[in-house]
Structure formats: structure tokens, C-alpha cells
Coordinates of C-alpha atoms (C1' of nucleotides) in Angstrom, one line a residue:
Chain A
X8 CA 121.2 99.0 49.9
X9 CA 120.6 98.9 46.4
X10 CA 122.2 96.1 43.9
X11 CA 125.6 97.0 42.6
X12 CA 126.0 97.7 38.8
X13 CA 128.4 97.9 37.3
X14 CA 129.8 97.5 33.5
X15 CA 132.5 97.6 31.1
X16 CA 131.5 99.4 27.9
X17 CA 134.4 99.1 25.4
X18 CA 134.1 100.0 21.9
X19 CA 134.9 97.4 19.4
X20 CA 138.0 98.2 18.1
X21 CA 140.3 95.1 18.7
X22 CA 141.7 93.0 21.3
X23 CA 141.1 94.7 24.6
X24 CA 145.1 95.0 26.4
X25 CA 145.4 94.7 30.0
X26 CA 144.8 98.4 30.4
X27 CA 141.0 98.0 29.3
X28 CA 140.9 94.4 31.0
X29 CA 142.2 95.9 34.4
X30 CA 139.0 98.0 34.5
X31 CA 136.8 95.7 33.6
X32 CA 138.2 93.3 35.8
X33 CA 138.0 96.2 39.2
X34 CA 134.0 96.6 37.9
X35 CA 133.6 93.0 37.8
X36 CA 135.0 92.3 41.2
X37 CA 132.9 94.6 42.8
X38 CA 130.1 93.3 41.2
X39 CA 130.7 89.9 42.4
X40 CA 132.2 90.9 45.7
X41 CA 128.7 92.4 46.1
X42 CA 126.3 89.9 44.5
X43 CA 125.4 93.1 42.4
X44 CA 125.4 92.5 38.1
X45 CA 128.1 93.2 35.6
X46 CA 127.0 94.6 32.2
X47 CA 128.7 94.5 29.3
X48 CA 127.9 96.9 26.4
X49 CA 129.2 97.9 23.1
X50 CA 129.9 101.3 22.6
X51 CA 130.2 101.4 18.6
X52 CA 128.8 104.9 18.2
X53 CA 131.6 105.5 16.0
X54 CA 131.0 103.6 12.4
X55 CA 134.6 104.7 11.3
X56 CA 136.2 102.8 13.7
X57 CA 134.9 99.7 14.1
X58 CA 136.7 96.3 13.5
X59 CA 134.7 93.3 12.0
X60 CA 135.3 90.6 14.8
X61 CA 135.9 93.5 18.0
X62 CA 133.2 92.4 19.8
X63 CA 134.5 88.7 19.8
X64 CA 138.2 89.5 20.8
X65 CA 136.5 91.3 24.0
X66 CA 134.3 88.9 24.7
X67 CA 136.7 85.8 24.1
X68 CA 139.3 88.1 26.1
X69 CA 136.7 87.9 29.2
X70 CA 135.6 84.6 29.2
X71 CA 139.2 83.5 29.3
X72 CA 139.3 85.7 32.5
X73 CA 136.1 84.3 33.4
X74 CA 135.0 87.7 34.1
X75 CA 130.9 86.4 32.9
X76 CA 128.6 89.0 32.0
X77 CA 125.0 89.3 33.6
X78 CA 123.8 91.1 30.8
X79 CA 125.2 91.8 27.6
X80 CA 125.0 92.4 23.6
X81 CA 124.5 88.2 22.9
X82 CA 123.0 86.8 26.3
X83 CA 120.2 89.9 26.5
X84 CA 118.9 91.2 29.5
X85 CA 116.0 94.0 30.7
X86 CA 117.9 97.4 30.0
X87 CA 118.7 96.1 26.6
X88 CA 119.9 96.0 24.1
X89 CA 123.3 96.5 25.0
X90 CA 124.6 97.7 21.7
X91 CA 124.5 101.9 21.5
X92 CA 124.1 101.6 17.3
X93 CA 120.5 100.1 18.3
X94 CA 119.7 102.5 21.1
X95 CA 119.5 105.5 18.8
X96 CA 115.7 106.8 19.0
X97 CA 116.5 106.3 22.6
X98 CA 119.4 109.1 22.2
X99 CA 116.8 111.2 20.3
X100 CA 114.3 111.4 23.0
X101 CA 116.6 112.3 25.1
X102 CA 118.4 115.1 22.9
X103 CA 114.9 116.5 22.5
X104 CA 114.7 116.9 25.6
X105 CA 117.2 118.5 26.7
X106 CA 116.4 120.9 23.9
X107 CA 113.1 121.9 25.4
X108 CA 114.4 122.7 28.5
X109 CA 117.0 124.8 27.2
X110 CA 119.9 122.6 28.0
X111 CA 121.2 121.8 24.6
X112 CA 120.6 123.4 21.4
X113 CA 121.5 122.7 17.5
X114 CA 124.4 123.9 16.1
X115 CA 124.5 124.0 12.2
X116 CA 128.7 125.0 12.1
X117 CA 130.4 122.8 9.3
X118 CA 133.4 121.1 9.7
X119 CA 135.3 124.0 7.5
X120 CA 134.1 126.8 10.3
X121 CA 135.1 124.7 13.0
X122 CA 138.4 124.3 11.7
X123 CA 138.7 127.1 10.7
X124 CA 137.1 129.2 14.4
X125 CA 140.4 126.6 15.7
X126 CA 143.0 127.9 13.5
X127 CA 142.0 131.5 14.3
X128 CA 142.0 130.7 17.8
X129 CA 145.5 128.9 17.6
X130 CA 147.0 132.0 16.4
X131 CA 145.7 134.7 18.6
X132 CA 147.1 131.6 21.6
X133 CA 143.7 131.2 23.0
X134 CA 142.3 127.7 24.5
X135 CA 140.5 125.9 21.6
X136 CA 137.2 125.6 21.6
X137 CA 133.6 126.4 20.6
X138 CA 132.8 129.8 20.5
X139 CA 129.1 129.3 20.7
X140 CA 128.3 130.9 18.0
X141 CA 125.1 128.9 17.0
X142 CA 124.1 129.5 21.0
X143 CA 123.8 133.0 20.5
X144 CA 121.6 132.6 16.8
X145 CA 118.3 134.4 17.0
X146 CA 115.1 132.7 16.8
X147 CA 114.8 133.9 13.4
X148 CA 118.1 132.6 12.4
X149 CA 117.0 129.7 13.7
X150 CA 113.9 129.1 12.4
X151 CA 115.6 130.0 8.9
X152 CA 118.4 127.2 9.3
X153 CA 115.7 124.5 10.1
X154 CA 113.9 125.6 6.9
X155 CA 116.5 124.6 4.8
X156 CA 117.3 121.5 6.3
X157 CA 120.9 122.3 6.6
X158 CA 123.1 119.4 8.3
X159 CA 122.4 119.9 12.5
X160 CA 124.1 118.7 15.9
X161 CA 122.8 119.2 19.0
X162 CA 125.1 120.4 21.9
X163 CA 125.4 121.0 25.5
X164 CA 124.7 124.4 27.0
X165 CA 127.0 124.2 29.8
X166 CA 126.3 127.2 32.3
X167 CA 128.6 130.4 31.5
X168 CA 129.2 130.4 35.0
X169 CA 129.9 128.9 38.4
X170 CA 131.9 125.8 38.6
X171 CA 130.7 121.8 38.9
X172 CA 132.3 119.5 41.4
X173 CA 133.0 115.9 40.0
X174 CA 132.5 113.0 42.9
X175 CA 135.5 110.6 42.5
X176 CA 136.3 107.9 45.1
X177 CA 139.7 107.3 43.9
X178 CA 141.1 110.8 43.1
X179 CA 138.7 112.8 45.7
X180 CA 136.7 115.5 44.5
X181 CA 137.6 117.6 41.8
X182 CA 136.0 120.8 41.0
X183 CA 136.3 122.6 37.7
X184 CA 135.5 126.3 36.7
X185 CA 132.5 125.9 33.9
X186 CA 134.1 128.3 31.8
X187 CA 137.0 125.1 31.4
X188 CA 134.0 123.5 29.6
X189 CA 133.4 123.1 26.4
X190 CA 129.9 123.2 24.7
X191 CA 130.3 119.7 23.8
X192 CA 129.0 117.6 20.9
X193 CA 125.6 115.6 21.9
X194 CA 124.3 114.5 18.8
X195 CA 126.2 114.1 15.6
X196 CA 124.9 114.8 12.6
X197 CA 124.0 111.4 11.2
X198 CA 121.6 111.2 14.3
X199 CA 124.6 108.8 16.4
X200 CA 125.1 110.5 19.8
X201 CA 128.7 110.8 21.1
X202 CA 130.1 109.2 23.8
X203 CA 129.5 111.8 26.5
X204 CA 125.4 111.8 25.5
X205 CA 125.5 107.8 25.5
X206 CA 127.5 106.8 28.2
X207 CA 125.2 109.5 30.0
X208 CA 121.9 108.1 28.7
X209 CA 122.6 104.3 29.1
X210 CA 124.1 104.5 32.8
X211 CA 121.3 106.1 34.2
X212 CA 119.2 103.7 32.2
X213 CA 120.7 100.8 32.8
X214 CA 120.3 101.7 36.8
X215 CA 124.8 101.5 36.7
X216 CA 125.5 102.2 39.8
X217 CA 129.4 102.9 40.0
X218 CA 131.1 103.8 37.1
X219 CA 135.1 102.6 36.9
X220 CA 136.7 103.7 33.6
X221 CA 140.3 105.0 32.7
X222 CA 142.2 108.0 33.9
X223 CA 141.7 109.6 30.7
X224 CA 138.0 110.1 31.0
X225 CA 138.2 112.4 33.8
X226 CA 138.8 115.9 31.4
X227 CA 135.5 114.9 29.9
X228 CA 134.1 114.1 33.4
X229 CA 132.4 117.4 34.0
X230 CA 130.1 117.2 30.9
X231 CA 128.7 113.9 32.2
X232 CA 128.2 115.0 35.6
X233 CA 126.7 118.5 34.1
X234 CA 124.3 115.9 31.8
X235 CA 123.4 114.5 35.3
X236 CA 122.4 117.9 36.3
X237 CA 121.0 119.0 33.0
X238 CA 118.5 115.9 33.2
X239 CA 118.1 116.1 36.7
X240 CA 119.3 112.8 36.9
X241 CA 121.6 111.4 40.3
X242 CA 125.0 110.6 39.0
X243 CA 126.1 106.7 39.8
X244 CA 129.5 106.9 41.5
X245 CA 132.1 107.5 39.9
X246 CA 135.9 106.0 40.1
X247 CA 138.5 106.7 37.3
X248 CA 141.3 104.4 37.3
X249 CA 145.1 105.0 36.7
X250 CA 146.8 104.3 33.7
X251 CA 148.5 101.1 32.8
X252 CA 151.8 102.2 31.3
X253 CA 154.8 100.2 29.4
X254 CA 158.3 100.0 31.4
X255 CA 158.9 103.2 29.1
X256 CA 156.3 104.6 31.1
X257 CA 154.8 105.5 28.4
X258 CA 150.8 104.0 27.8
X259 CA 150.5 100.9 27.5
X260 CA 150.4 99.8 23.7
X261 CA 151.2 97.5 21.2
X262 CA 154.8 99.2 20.8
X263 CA 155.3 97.3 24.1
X264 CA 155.4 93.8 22.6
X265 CA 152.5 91.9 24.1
X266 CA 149.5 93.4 25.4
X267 CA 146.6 91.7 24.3
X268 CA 145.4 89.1 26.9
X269 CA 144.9 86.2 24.2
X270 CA 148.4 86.7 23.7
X271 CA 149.8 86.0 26.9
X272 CA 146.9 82.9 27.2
X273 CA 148.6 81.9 23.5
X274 CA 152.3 82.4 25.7
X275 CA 151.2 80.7 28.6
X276 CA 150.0 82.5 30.9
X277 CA 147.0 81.0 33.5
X278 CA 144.0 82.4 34.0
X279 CA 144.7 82.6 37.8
X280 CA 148.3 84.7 37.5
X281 CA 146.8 86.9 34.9
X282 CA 143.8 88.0 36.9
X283 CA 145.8 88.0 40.2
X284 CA 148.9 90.2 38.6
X285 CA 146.3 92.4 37.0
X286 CA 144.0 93.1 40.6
X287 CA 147.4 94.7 41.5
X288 CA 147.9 97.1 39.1
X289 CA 146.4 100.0 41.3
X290 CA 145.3 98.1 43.8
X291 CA 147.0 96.2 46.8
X292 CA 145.0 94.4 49.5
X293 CA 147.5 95.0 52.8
X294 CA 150.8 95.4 51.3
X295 CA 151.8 92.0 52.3
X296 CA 149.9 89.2 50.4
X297 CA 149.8 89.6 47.1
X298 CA 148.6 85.7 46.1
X299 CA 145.3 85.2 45.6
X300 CA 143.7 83.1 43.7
X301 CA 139.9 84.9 41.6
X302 CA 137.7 83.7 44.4
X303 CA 139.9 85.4 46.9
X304 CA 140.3 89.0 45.3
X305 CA 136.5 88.7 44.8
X306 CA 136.1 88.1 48.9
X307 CA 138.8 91.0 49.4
X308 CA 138.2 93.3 47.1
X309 CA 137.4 97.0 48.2
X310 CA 137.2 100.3 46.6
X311 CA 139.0 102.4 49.2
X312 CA 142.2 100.8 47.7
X313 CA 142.3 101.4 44.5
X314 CA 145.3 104.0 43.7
X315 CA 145.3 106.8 42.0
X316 CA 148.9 107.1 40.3
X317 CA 149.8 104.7 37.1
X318 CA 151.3 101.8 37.0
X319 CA 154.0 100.2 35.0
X320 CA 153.5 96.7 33.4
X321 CA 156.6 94.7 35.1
X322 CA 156.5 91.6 33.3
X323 CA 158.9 89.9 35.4
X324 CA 156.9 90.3 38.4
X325 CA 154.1 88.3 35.8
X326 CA 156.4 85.6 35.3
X327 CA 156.6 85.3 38.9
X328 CA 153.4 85.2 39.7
X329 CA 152.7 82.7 37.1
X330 CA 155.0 80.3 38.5
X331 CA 153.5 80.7 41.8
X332 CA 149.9 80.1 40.3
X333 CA 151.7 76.7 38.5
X334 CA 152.9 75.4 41.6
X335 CA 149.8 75.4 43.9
X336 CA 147.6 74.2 41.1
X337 CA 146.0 70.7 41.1
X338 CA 148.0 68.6 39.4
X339 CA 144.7 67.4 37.7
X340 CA 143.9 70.8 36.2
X341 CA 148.0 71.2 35.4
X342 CA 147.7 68.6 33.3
X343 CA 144.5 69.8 31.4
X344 CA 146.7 73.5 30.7
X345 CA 149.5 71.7 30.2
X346 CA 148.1 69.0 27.2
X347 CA 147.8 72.1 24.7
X348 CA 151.0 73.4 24.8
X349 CA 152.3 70.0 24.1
X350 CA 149.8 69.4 21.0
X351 CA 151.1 72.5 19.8
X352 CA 155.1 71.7 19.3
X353 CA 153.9 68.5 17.6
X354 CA 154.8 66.1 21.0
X355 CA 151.8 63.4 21.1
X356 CA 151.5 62.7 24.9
X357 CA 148.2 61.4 26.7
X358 CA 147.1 62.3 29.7
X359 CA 148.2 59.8 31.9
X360 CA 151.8 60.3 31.1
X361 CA 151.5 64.2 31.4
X362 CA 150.2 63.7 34.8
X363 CA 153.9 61.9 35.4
X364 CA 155.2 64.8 34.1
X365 CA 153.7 67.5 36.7
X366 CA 156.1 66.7 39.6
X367 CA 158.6 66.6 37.4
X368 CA 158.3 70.6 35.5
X369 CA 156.1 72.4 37.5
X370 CA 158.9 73.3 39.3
X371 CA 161.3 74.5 36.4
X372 CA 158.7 76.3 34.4
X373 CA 157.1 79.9 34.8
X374 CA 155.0 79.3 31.6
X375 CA 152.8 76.7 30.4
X376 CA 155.0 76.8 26.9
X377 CA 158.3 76.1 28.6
X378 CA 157.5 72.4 28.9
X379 CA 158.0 71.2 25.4
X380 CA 161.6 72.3 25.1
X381 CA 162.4 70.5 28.4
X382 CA 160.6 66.9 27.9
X383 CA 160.5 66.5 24.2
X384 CA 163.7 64.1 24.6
X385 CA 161.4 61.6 26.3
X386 CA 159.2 61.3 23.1
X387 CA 161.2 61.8 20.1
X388 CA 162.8 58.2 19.1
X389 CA 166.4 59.7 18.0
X390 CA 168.0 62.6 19.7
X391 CA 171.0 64.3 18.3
X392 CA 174.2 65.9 20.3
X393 CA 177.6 66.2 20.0
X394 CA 179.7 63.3 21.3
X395 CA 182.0 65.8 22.6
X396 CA 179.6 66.4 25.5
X397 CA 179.9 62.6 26.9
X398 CA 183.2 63.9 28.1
X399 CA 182.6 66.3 30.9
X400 CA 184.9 69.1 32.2
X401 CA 187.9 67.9 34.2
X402 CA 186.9 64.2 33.3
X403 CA 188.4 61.6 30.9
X404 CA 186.6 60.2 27.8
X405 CA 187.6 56.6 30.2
X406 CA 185.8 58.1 33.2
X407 CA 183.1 58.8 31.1
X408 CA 183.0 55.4 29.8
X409 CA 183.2 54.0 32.8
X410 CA 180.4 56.1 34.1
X411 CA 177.8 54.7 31.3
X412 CA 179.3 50.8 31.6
X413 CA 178.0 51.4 35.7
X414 CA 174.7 53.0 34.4
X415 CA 174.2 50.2 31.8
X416 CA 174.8 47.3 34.1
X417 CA 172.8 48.3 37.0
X418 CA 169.8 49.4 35.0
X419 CA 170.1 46.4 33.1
X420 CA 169.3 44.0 36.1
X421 CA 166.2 46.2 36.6
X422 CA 162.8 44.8 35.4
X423 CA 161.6 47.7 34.8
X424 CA 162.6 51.5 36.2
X425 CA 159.2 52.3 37.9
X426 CA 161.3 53.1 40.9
X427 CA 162.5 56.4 40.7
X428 CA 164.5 55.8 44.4
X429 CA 165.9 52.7 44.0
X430 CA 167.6 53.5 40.7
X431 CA 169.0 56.8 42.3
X432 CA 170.1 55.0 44.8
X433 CA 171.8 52.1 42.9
X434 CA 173.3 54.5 40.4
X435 CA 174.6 56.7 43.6
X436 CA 176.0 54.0 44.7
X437 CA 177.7 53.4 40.8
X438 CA 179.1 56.6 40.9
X439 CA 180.8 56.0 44.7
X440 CA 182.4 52.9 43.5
X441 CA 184.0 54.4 40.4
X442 CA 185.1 57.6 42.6
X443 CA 183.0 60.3 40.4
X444 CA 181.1 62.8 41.7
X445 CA 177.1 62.4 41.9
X446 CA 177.8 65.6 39.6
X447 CA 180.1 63.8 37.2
X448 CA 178.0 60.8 36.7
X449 CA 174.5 62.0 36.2
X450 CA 176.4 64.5 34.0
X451 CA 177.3 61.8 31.3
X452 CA 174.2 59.9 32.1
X453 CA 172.2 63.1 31.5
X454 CA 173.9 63.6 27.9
X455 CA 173.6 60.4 26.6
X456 CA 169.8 60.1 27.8
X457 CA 168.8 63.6 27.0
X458 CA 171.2 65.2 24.2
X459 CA 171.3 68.3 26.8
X460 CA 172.8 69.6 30.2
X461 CA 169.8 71.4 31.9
X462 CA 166.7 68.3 32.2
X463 CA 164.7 67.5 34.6
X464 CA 165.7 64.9 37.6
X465 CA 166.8 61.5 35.4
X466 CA 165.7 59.2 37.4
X467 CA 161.6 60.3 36.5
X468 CA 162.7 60.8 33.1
X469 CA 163.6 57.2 32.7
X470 CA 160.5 56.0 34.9
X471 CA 158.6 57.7 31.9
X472 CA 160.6 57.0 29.1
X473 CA 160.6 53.6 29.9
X474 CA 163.8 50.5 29.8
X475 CA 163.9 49.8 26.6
X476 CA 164.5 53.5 25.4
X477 CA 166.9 54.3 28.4
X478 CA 168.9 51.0 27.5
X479 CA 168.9 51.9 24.1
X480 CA 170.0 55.6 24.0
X481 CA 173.2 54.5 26.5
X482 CA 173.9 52.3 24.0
X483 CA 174.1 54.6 21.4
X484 CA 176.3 56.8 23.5
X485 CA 178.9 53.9 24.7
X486 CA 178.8 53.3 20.8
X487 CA 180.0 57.0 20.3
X488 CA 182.3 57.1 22.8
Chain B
rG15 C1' 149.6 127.0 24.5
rU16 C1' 145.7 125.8 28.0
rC17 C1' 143.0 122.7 31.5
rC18 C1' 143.2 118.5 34.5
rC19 C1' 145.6 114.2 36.9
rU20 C1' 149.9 112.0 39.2
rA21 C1' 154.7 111.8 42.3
rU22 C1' 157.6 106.2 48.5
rC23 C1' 163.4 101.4 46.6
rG24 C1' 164.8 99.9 39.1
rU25 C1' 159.3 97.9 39.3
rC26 C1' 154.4 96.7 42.1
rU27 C1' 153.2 98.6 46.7
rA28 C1' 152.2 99.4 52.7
rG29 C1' 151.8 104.0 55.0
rU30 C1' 145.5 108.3 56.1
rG31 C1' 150.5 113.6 61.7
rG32 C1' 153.8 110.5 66.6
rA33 C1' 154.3 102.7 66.6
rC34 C1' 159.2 105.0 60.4
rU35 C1' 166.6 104.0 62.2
rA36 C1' 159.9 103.9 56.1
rG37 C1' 157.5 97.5 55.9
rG38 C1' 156.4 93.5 52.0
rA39 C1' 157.0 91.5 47.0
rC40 C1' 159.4 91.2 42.0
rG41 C1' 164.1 91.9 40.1
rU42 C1' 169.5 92.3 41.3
rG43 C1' 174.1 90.4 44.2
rG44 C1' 176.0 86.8 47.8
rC45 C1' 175.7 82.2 50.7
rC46 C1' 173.3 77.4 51.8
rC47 C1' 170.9 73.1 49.8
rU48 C1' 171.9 70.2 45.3
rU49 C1' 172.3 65.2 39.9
rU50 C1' 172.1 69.7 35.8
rC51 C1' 168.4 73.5 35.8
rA52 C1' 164.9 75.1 38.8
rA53 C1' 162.5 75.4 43.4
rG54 C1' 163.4 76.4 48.5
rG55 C1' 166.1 78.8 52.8
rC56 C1' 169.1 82.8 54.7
rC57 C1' 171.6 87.6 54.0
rA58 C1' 172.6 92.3 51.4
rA59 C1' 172.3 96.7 48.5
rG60 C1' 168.1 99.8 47.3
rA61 C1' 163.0 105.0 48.0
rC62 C1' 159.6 109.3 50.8
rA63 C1' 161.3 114.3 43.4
rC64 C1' 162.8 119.5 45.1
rG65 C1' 161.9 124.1 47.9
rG66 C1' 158.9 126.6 51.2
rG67 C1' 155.3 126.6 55.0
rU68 C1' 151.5 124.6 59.0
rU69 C1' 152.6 121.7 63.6
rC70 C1' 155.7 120.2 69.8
rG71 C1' 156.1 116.6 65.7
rA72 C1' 155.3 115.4 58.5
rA73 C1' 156.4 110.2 53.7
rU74 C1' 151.5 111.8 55.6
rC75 C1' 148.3 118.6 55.6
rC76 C1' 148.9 123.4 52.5
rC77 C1' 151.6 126.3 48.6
rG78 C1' 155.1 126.6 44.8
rU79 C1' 158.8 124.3 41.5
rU80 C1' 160.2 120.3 38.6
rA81 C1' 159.1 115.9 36.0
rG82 C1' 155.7 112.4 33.9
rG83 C1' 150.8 111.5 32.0
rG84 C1' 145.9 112.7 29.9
rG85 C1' 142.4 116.0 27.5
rC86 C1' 141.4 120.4 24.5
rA87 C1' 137.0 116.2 17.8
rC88 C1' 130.3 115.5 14.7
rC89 C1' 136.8 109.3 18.5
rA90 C1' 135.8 106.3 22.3

RNA sequence: GUCCCUAUCGUCUAGUGGACUAGGACGUGGCCCUUUCAAGGCCAAGACACGGGUUCGAAUCCCGUUAGGGGCACCA
């Protein structure tokens, strides 16, 4: 069996969503699931489109998925080079080919014609498209065109008749009338080729063997395969994937808030959750497991099932997903993600303490940014809060007072309050004496220490705030009661 | 308009003619656990778009209808 290639070949012109990144993450796990290569290439045959820095948003985009590229516009590599705008003689060979054998021919219609030829076939409700006009010129009209240098493109004879049936391992095969196709643009007019001749062109030369791309290639499928044909050339196989749509159902775009994987890394998001939530986006494994961590998909992943309908983005399910991912990470490598996100909302917290933190969030947070807003008590010297809140529902301002005197006394026979059981346990204890509820108790306890009702378990939170803070911010609070 | 693709719970999906009173997961509701919030456990509601065939038998095959989506560029 031959090697397995494969690429993604995006066209620079921004941050790749998840829609693009879904495809080039089903090419990439074939390619590692079979030891084959994955190629990327830059498709910037279009000069109007291009964005300065596109090529860097899809490349930071995958290494962040740590989808790694075997070949590629910046690392090089023997089919090279991998950008199209440096491939063009290559095109022009193969244009001038096609032309000898009568497979393509150039078409000298301006713009205005074209538009024109489209407007006229609007209004008598015909399909529009070209009406071959420059297939049927004589040699002689021709040959009188080429002498005065007039503007030229070349374009694809597709056969008048008989029909071409387009291999698909996701949809099945699909066969299309020849008449349904139009005698597409090969070469434009400042000597770029289009898509169809490219993409054509550098598959077969770069030795691709399957080709995964989006749903909304396959109404342009038949001109590729009938270039296959045209340059006797064997097709690779070919997959097109569903769509990736917004819960509108509607494509996926930047309308739907988020979709641009940088941003959801900027959010929070890991690495792991991301890739794992994206594998199953038109794909499932058995139904039943739906974990896995980027090693795994690339062990399970298969081609027979991929689907064939779209798929709606459920962020939700993300969120999910990414809470799973947090809670069977090493606590390690949690710590590494989580330092960041702590940097960022202006908390200065080494290592060592983060790594106290782990046991302590992992739990209550489905996103790396959730942790700031639920330990930045534990680091900020003064916290503010409304007295009122000492007082709990259905308890006294006395009970309350009562409730910190207990706290203060038996933390303050403590050395220190490394341990997290015996000061539940004590202040448990507390609590019984003075007839509160565990509820009740750490309910005061957890105002005056945190300034807020939802925190993490107290007793930890002290452990890493430390005595002196913890005595000092129940004093404050008996002070305001 | 025309060509093409698609159609199982709200969402992601399993299902490839009989094992389907259609399974799992997210989400939703309830209960349990509980130091708040989570997490976890248990339970519940919830789908084969519609209409015709084919067949002893159809979620599965065929044909229509409907509804979504995509294309019809010297854009990718």
C-alpha cells in the first residue's frame, strides 16, 4: 500500500473557524492514523483577497491543535514549494498542455460580454453559463485574436456529451450529466490559474492521495475529476465533508460569536476538548464513547464514519467536554494552562501555590478563565462586601457573631492551617456546640473570608491563604458586625 | 430560476432489512449526596420530516413531496 497524503490547502484569508479546522483536522488524523504525510499549502491564487498575516493565523491556529505539518510553505519539502503564487510556470505547462490535446482552449470574452451573455440568459430563464462562444471560433479567428495580443484565458473543454461519475467515500457516487458543466475558467488572464486548475495540478503533483475538503466543493467536483480525465491522470480519493453550521443552522461564521480557534484558546478552551469536540462533528467512533484524548482519535480514526449531513456547533456540549478534558488532566500540566489565565486578570501566583489550587477548581470550572473570579480573594490583601451578608437567612446578627467568635478561637490555637481535616473537623465541631448548621456556619465563615457566597471548600482556601490572612479578615468582619 | 447535497430526541450521534417497545451523550426537569458552588450517583421527559411503493418484514432499499444547505465568477 502506498503512503497516505493528505493536505489542507486553505487560502489565506484570516483565522481559519472550526469549519476549515474540522477538515484539516479529519486529513490530519488519517495521515497520522496511517504513518502517511500531511501537507499544508497556501492556495493564494487570488491576489484580491489576501490578508497580510493569513498564513500565520492558520498556521498558529494548527500548531495550537498540534496538527504538525510534514511539509509546508515555511518548513519545505520535495513537491515544493507549497505556495500556488510560486507554482505558476508550473500551471502554464500544464495549460499548454491541455491546449494541444484539445482539452482546453483560450477564450478572449471580456468581462462586459460575459456579463452581459448572463444578463441575456437571466431574462430568457436559462441556467447561466458559458455559451462557448470562443470554442466554436475558427482557426482564422483565432489566429487573428492571438495577433493582436488581446487579453486571453484558457478554459476547459468539457465533453458536450455523456455524463462523469464523481468517486466519493462519504456521499457515495455521484454522477452528473456533462451538459450540467460548465466550460470552466483554467487560466486567468494575469497568467494565475483558478482553483479548479491548481488544486488539480498540485494534488496529482504532490502524489495527495485522499482529498477531504468541504461540502461546498462537490458542484465544482466534476471539473476536477474531468481534469483527471483530461490529463489522463488517476484521481486521489476523494471525501467532501459536511458543513459546520451555527445553532441558526445557518454556516458557520463570525455572526455566530466565536469561531476562530485562537479565540476559544484566548477563552479557555484546551487543546484536548477542542480537537476531541471537533473529531465529532461528522464523525462518531461507536455511538457510545465520545472521550478521547488526540492520541486516541488518531488510533481510532476511520473513514467509513465520517457523515454526510451537517452539523450544528453546540457549544454547550464544548463546555462539557472541556470540563471533562480539565478533570482527567495531570495536575502538573493543569497548572502550566492554568498560570496564564491567572497572569492575565493581574493575580501574581507561582507555581507551587497554583498546584494547591488544582484540587481545589478543577472541579468548579469548565474553562481555564473561570479560575480568576473564583480564587482572586485568596490574593488580593482587602476584599470588599456588604456587612449585611455576615447575617445569613433565618439567622441572627448574634448567631452570626457567635459563629465567627467559634471560628476565631479555634483557628487561633492552630500553628498553622496546613491541615485542611483537622480544621474542618474542629470548626464542625464549633458549629455543633453553638447549634448552627454546618450550612450556617461556613456560611458566615465563608463571607467574612471570601466577600462572596459561591467559593471553593474553606478549609483549602485558608490552607493557601495562610493564618495570618484568615485571622485577620475574621477580624475585620467581627469588627463590622 | 437551475443543478447538486442533506433529512433519527432541542443539539451531537448509534443504527448498513428482522436483536428497535430506536441505544448513548450534551442540554432540560426531579431526587440523592453536600459547607456554598460545582462534581458525582439515580430517575424522567424527548426523535426515525411527510406520502407512496418494494418486501413475510423497513429508521434502514426505491420514487415523489416538503424543508434546510451549497453551487451556478478571470473567488477559494
Amino acid at each position: 500500500m502506498s503512503v497516505v497524503r493528505v493536505r489542507y490547502a486553505p487560502s489565506p484569508t484570516g483565522a481559519p473557524h472550526i469549519g476549515n479546522l474540522r477538515t484539516a483536522l479529519f486529513n490530519w488524523l488519517w495521515a497520522r492514523h496511517n504513518g502517511g504525510k500531511f501537507i499544508l499549502r497556501v492556495e493564494d491564487t487570488d491576489q484580491a483577497r489576501e490578508v497580510d498575516n493569513g498564513l500565520e493565523l492558520i498556521m498558529e491556529s494548527l500548531r495550537f491543535l498540534g496538527m504538525n505539518w510534514d511539509e509546508g510553505p515555511d518548513i519545505g519539502g520535495e513537491y515544493g514549494p507549497y505556495h500556488q503564487s510560486e507554482r505558476l510556470a508550473v500551471y502554464k505547462k500544464y495549460a499548454d498542455e491541455l491546449i494541444d490535446k484539445g482539452a482546453a482552449y483560450y477564450c478572449y470574452c471580456t468581462q462586459e460580454e460575459l456579463t452581459q451573455m448572463r444578463k441575456e440568459q437571466e431574462a430568457r430563464g436559462e441556467p447561466t453559463r458559458y455559451d462557448r462562444r470562443c470554442r466554436k471560433l475558427t482557426a482564422q479567428e483565432r489566429a487573428d485574436r492571438q495577433a493582436k495580443g488581446l487579453p486571453r484565458v484558457v478554459r476547459l473543454a468539457v465533453p458536450l456529451e455523456g455524463s462523469t461519475t464523481l468517486p466519493d467515500f462519504v456521499h457515495g457516487d455521484i454522477t452528473i450529466p456533462n451538459a450540467d458543466v460548465d466550460d470552466q475558467v483554467l487560466m486567468k488572464s494575469d497568467g494565475f490559474p483558478t482553483y479548479h486548475m491548481a488544486v488539480v495540478v498540485d494534488d496529482h503533483l504532490m502524489g495527495i492521495t485522499h482529498v477531504m475538503r468541504g461540502d461546498e466543493w462537490i458542484s465544482s467536483f466534476p471539473k476536477h475529476i474531468l481534469l483527471y480525465n483530461a490529463f489522463g491522470w488517476t484521481p486521489p480519493q476523494f471525501g467532501h465533508m459536511p458543513v459546520v453550521l451555527g445553532p441558526d443552522k445557518k454556516k458557520l461564521s463570525k455572526r455566530h460569536g466565536a469561531t476562530s480557534v485562537l479565540q476559544f484558546r484566548d477563552e479557555g478552551y484546551l487543546v484536548e476538548a477542542l480537537v476531541n469536540f471537533m473529531a465529532l462533528l461528522g464523525w462518531a467512533y461507536d455511538g457510545e464513547r465520545e472521550l478521547f484524548s488526540p492520541d486516541e482519535l488518531i488510533e481510532v480514526f476511520t473513514l467509513d464514519h465520517i457523515h454526510s449531513s451537517p452539523a450544528v456547533f453546540d457549544r454547550a456540549k464544548l463546555d462539557w467536554m472541556n470540563a471533562q478534558h480539565l478533570r482527567s488532566m495531570d495536575a502538573q500540566a493543569l497548572t502550566e494552562r492554568l498560570h496564564p489565565f491567572l497572569t492575565r486578570a493581574g493575580l501574581t501566583v507561582d507555581a507551587e501555590t497554583i498546584r494547591e489550587l488544582v484540587p481545589l477548581v478543577r472541579e468548579r470550572i469548565k474553562r481555564l478563565d473561570e479560575i480568576a473570579p473564583l480564587v482572586d480573594f485568596m490574593f488580593q490583601d482587602e476584599i470588599e462586601y456588604d456587612p449585611k451578608l455576615l447575617v445569613g437567612n433565618k439567622m441572627t446578627a448574634a448567631q452570626s457573631l457567635d459563629a465567627l467568635r467559634a471560628a476565631d478561637e479555634v483557628l487561633g490555637t492552630l500553628d498553622s492551617l496546613d491541615d485542611e481535616a483537622k480544621i474542618e473537623h474542629d470548626l464542625r465541631a464549633a458549629a455543633e456546640k453553638l447549634g448552627l448548621k454546618p450550612a450556617q456556619f461556613f456560611g458566615v465563615l465563608r463571607i467574612a473570608l471570601t466577600g462572596k457566597s459561591v467559593t471553593p471548600p474553606l478549609a483549602g482556601a485558608m490552607k493557601i491563604m495562610g493564618k495570618p490572612k484568615t485571622m485577620q479578615r475574621i477580624a475585620r468582619a467581627l469588627e463590622m458586625l
